[in-house]
PDB file of C-alpha atoms in Angstrom:
ATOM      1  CA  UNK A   1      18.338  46.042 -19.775  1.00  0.00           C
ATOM      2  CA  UNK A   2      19.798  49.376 -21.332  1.00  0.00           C
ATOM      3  CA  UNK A   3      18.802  52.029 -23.587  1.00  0.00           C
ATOM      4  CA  UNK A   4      16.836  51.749 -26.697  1.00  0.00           C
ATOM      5  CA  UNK A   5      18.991  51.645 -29.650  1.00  0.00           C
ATOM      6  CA  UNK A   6      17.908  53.326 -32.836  1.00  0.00           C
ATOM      7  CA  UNK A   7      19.222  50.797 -35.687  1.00  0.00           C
ATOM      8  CA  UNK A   8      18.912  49.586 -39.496  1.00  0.00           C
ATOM      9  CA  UNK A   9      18.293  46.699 -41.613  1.00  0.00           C
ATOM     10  CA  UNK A  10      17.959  45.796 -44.929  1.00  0.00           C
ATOM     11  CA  UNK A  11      14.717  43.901 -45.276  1.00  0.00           C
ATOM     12  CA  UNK A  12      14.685  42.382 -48.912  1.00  0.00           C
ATOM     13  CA  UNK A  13      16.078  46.001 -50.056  1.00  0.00           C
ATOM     14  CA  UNK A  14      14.399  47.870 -48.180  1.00  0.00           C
ATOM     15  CA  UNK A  15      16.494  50.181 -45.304  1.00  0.00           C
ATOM     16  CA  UNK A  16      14.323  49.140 -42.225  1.00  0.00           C
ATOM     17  CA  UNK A  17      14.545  51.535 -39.195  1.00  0.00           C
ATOM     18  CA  UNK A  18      13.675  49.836 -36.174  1.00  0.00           C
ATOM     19  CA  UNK A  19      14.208  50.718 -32.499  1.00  0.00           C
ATOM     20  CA  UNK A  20      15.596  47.463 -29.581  1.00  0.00           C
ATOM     21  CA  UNK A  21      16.078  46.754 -26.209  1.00  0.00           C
ATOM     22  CA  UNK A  22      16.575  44.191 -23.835  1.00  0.00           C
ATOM     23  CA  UNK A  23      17.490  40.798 -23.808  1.00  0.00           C
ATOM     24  CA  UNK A  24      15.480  36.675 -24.285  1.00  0.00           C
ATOM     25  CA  UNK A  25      12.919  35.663 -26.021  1.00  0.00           C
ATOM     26  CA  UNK A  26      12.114  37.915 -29.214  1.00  0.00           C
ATOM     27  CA  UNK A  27       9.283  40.531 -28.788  1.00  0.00           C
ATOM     28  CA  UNK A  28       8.563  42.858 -31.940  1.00  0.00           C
ATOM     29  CA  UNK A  29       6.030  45.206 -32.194  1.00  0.00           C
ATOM     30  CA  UNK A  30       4.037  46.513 -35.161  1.00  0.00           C
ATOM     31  CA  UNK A  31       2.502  49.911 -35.458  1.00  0.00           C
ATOM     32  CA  UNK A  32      -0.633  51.496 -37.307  1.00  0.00           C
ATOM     33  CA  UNK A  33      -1.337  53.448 -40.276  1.00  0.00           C
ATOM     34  CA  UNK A  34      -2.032  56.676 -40.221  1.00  0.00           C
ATOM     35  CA  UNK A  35      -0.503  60.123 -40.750  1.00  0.00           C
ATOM     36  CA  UNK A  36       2.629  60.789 -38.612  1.00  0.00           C
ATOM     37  CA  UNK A  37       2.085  56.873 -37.491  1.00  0.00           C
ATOM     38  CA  UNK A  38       5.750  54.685 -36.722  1.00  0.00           C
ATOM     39  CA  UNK A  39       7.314  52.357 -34.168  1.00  0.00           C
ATOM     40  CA  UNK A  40       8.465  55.108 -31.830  1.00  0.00           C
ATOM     41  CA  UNK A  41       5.602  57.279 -31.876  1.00  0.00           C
ATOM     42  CA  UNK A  42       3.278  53.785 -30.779  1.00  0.00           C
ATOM     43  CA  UNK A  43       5.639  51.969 -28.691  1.00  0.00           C
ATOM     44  CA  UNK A  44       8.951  53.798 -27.053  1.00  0.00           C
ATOM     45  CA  UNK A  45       6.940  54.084 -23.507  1.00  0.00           C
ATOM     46  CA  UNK A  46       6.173  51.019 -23.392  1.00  0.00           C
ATOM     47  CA  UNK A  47       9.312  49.218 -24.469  1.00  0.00           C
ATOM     48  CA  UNK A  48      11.081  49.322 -21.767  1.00  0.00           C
ATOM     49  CA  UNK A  49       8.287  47.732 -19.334  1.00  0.00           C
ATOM     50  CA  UNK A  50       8.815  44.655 -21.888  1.00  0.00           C
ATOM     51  CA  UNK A  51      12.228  44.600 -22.026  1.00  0.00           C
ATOM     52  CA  UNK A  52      12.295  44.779 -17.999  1.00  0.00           C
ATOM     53  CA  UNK A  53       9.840  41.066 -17.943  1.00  0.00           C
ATOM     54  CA  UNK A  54      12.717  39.619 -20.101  1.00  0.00           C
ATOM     55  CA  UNK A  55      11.947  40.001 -23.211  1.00  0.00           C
ATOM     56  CA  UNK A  56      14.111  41.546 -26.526  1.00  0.00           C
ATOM     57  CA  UNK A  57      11.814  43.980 -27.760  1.00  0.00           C
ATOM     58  CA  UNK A  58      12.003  45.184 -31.484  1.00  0.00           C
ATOM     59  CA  UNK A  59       9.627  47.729 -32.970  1.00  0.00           C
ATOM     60  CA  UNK A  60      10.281  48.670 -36.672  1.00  0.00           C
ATOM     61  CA  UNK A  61       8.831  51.377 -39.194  1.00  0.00           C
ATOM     62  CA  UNK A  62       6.723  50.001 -41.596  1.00  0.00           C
ATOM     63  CA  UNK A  63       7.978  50.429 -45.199  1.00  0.00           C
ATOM     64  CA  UNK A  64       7.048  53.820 -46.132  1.00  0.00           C
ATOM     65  CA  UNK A  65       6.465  55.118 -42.467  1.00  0.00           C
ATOM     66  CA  UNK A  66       9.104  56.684 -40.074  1.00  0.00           C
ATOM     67  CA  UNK A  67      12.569  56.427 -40.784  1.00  0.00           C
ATOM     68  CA  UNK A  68      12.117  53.286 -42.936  1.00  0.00           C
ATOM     69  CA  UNK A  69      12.738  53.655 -46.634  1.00  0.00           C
ATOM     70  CA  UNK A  70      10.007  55.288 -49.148  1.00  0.00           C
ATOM     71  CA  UNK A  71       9.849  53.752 -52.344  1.00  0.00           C
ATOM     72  CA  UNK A  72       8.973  54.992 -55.714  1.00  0.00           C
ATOM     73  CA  UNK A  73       4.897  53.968 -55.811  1.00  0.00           C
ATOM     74  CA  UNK A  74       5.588  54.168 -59.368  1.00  0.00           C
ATOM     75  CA  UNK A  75       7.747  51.330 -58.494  1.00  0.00           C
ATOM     76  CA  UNK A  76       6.598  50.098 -55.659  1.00  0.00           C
ATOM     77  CA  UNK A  77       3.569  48.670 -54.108  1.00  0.00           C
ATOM     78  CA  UNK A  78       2.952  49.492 -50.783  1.00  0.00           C
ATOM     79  CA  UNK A  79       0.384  46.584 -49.597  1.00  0.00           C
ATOM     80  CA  UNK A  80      -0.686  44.484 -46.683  1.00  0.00           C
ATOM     81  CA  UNK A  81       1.576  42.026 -48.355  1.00  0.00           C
ATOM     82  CA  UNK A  82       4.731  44.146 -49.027  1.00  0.00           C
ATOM     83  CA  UNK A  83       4.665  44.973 -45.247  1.00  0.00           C
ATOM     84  CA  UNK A  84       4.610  41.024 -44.176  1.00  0.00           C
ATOM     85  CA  UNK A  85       7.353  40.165 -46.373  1.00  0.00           C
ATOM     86  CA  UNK A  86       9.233  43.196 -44.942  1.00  0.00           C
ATOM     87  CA  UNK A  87       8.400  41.592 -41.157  1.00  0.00           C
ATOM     88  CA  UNK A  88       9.183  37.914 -42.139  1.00  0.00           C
ATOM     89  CA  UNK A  89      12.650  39.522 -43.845  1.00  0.00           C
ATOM     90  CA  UNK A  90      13.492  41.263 -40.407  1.00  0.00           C
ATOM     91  CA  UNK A  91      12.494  38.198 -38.361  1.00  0.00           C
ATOM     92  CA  UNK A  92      15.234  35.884 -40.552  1.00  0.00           C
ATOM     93  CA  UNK A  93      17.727  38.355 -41.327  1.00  0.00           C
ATOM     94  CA  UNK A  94      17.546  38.716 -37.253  1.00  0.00           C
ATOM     95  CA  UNK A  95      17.765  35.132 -37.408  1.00  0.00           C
ATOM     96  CA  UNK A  96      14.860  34.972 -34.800  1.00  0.00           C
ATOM     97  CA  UNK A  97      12.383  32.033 -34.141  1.00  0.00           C
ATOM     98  CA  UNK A  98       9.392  31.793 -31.617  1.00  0.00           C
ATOM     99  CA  UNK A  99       8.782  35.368 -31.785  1.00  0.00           C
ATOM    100  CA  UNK A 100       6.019  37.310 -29.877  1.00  0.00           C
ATOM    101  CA  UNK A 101       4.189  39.713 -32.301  1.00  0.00           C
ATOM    102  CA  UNK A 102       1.952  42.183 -31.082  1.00  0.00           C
ATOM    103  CA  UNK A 103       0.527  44.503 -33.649  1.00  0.00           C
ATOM    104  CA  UNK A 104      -1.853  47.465 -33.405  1.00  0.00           C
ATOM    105  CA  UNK A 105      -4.216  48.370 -36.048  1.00  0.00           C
ATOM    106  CA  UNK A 106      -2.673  47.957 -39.330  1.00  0.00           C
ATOM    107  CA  UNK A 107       0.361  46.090 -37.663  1.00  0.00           C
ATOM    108  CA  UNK A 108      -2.393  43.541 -36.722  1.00  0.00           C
ATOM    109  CA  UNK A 109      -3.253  42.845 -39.730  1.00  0.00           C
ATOM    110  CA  UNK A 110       0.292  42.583 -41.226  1.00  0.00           C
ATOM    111  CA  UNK A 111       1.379  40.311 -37.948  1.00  0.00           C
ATOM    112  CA  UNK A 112      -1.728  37.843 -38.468  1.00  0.00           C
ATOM    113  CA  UNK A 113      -0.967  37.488 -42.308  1.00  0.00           C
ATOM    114  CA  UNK A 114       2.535  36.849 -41.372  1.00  0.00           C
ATOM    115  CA  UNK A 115       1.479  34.351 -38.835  1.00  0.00           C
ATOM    116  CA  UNK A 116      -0.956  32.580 -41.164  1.00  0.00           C
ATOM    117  CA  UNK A 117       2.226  32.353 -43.596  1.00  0.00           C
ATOM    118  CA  UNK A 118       5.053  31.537 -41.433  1.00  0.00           C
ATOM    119  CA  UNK A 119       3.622  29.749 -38.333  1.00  0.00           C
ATOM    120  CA  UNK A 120       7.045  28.446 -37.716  1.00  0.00           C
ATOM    121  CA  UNK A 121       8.095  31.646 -36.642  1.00  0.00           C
ATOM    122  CA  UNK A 122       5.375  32.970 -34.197  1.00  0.00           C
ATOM    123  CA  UNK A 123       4.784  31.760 -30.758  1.00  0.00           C
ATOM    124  CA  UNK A 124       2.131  34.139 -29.745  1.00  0.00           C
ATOM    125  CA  UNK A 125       0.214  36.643 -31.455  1.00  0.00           C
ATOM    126  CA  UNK A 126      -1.495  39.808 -29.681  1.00  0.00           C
ATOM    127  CA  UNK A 127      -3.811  41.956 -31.577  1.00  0.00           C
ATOM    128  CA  UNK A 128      -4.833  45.502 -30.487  1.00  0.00           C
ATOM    129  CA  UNK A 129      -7.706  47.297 -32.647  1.00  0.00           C
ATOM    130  CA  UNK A 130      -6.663  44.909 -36.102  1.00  0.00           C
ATOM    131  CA  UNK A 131      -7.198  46.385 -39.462  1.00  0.00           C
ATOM    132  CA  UNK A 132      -9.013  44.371 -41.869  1.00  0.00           C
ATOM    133  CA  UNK A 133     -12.648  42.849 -42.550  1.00  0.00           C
ATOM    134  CA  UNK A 134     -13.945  40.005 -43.281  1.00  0.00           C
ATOM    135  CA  UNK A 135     -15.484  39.301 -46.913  1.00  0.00           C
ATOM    136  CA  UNK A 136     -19.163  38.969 -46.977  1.00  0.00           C
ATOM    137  CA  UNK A 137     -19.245  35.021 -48.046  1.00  0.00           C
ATOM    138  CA  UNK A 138     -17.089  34.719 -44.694  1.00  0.00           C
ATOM    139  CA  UNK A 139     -19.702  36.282 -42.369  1.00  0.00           C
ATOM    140  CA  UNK A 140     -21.664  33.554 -41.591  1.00  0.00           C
ATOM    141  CA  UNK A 141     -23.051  31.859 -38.153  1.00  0.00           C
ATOM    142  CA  UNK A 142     -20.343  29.637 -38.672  1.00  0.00           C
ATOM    143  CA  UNK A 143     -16.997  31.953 -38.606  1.00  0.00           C
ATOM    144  CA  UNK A 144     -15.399  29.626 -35.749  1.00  0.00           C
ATOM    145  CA  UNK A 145     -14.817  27.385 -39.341  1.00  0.00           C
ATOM    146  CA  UNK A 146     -12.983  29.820 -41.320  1.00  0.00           C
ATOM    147  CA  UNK A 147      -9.114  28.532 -41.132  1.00  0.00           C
ATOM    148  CA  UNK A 148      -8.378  32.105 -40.011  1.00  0.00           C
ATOM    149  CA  UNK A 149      -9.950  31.831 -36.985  1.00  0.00           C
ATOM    150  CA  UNK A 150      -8.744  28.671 -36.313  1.00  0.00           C
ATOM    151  CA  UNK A 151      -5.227  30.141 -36.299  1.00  0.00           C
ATOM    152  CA  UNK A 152      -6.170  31.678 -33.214  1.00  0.00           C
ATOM    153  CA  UNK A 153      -6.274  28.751 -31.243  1.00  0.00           C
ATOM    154  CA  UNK A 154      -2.435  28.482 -31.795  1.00  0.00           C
ATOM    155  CA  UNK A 155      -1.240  31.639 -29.522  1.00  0.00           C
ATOM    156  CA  UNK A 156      -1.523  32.687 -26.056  1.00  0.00           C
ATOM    157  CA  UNK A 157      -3.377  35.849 -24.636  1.00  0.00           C
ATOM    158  CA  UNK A 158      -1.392  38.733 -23.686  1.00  0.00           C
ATOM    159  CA  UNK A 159      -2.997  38.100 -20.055  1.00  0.00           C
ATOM    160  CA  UNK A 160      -1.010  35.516 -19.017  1.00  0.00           C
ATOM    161  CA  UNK A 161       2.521  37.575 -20.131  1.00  0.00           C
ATOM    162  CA  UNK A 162       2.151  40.984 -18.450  1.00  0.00           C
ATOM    163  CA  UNK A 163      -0.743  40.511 -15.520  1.00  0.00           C
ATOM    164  CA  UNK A 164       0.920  43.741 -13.476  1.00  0.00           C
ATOM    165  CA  UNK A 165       1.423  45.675 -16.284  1.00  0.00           C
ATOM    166  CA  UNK A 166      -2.134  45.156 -18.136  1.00  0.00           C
ATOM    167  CA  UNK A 167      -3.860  45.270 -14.695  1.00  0.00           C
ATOM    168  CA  UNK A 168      -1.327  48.887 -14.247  1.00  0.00           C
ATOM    169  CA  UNK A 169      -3.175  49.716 -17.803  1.00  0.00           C
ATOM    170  CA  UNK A 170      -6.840  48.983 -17.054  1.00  0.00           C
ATOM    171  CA  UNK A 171      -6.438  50.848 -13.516  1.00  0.00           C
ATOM    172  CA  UNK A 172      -4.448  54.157 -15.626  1.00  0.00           C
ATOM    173  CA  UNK A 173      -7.444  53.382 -18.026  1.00  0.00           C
ATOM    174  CA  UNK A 174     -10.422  54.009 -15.473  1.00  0.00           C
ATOM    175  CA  UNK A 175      -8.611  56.758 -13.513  1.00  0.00           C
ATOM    176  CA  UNK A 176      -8.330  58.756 -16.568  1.00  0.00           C
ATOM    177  CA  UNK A 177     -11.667  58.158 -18.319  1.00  0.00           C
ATOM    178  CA  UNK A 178     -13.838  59.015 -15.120  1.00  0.00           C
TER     179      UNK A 178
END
């Protein structure tokens, strides 16, 4: 399994930090927003428990978070859709396919945009708190029609990957709240 690895990439010009380990079937991870928020802070405990159930886990910083580049804003838009083209440019210039995204809070939002766009390159999608609302005319008793819920339907539930570890998690979970 190994260490992680601390590396870069240039994601259509941007110098993308991004932490790996392990080996299989591509895993990559997506942080949230926030002050002080990037891929190590949210995910370098947990890494390692992927990597072990055979997975090649990835978890980048966001363009303009962590040790990824921070462009001019004057220049620069930093966006929901800046961040999926900087995911979609790591997942090619990886040259990865089939990936497993999992993406917490404002990395949920920027893994089911990227999903939505490139379905090609996602086999499963996990969501954990996801940033993002829906628009008043799409609140209606009939959301299961709105094509982004549909996309759901199209990934498996993070259930059926890790059983010990989430069941580990809910247990940790109970202990600690009382």
């Amino acid at each position: 399994m190994g260490e992680l690895q601390e590396k870069y990439l240039n994601t259509n010009g941007i110098a993308t930090h991004y932490w790996e380990i392990g080996s299989g079937e591509a895993m990559i991870l997506l942080h949230g927003g926030g002050a002080g928020a990037d891929a190590f802070g949210n995910w370098s405990r947990i890494m390692p428990k992927f990597a072990e159930t055979g997975f090649r886990v990835i978890a980048f910083d966001a363009v303009g978070f962590g040790k990824s580049n921070k462009p001019d804003p004057q220049r620069f838009e930093y966006n929901l859709n800046a961040r999926v083209d900087q995911l979609i440019s790591l997942i090619r210039s990886l040259e990865l396919d089939n990936v497993t995204l999992i993406g917490n809070s404002m990395g949920g939002a920027t893994s089911l945009r990227a999903a939505k766009q490139q379905p090609e390159l996602v086999q499963r999608l996990i969501l954990m708190g996801t940033a993002g609302r829906l628009k008043q005319a799409q609140k209606s008793d009939r959301n299961h029609e709105f094509p982004g819920f549909r996309l759901y339907g199209r990934f498996v539930c993070v259930y059926a990957l890790f059983p010990e570890s989430l069941s580990s998690f809910v247990c940790t979970r109970q202990i600690h709240s009382g």
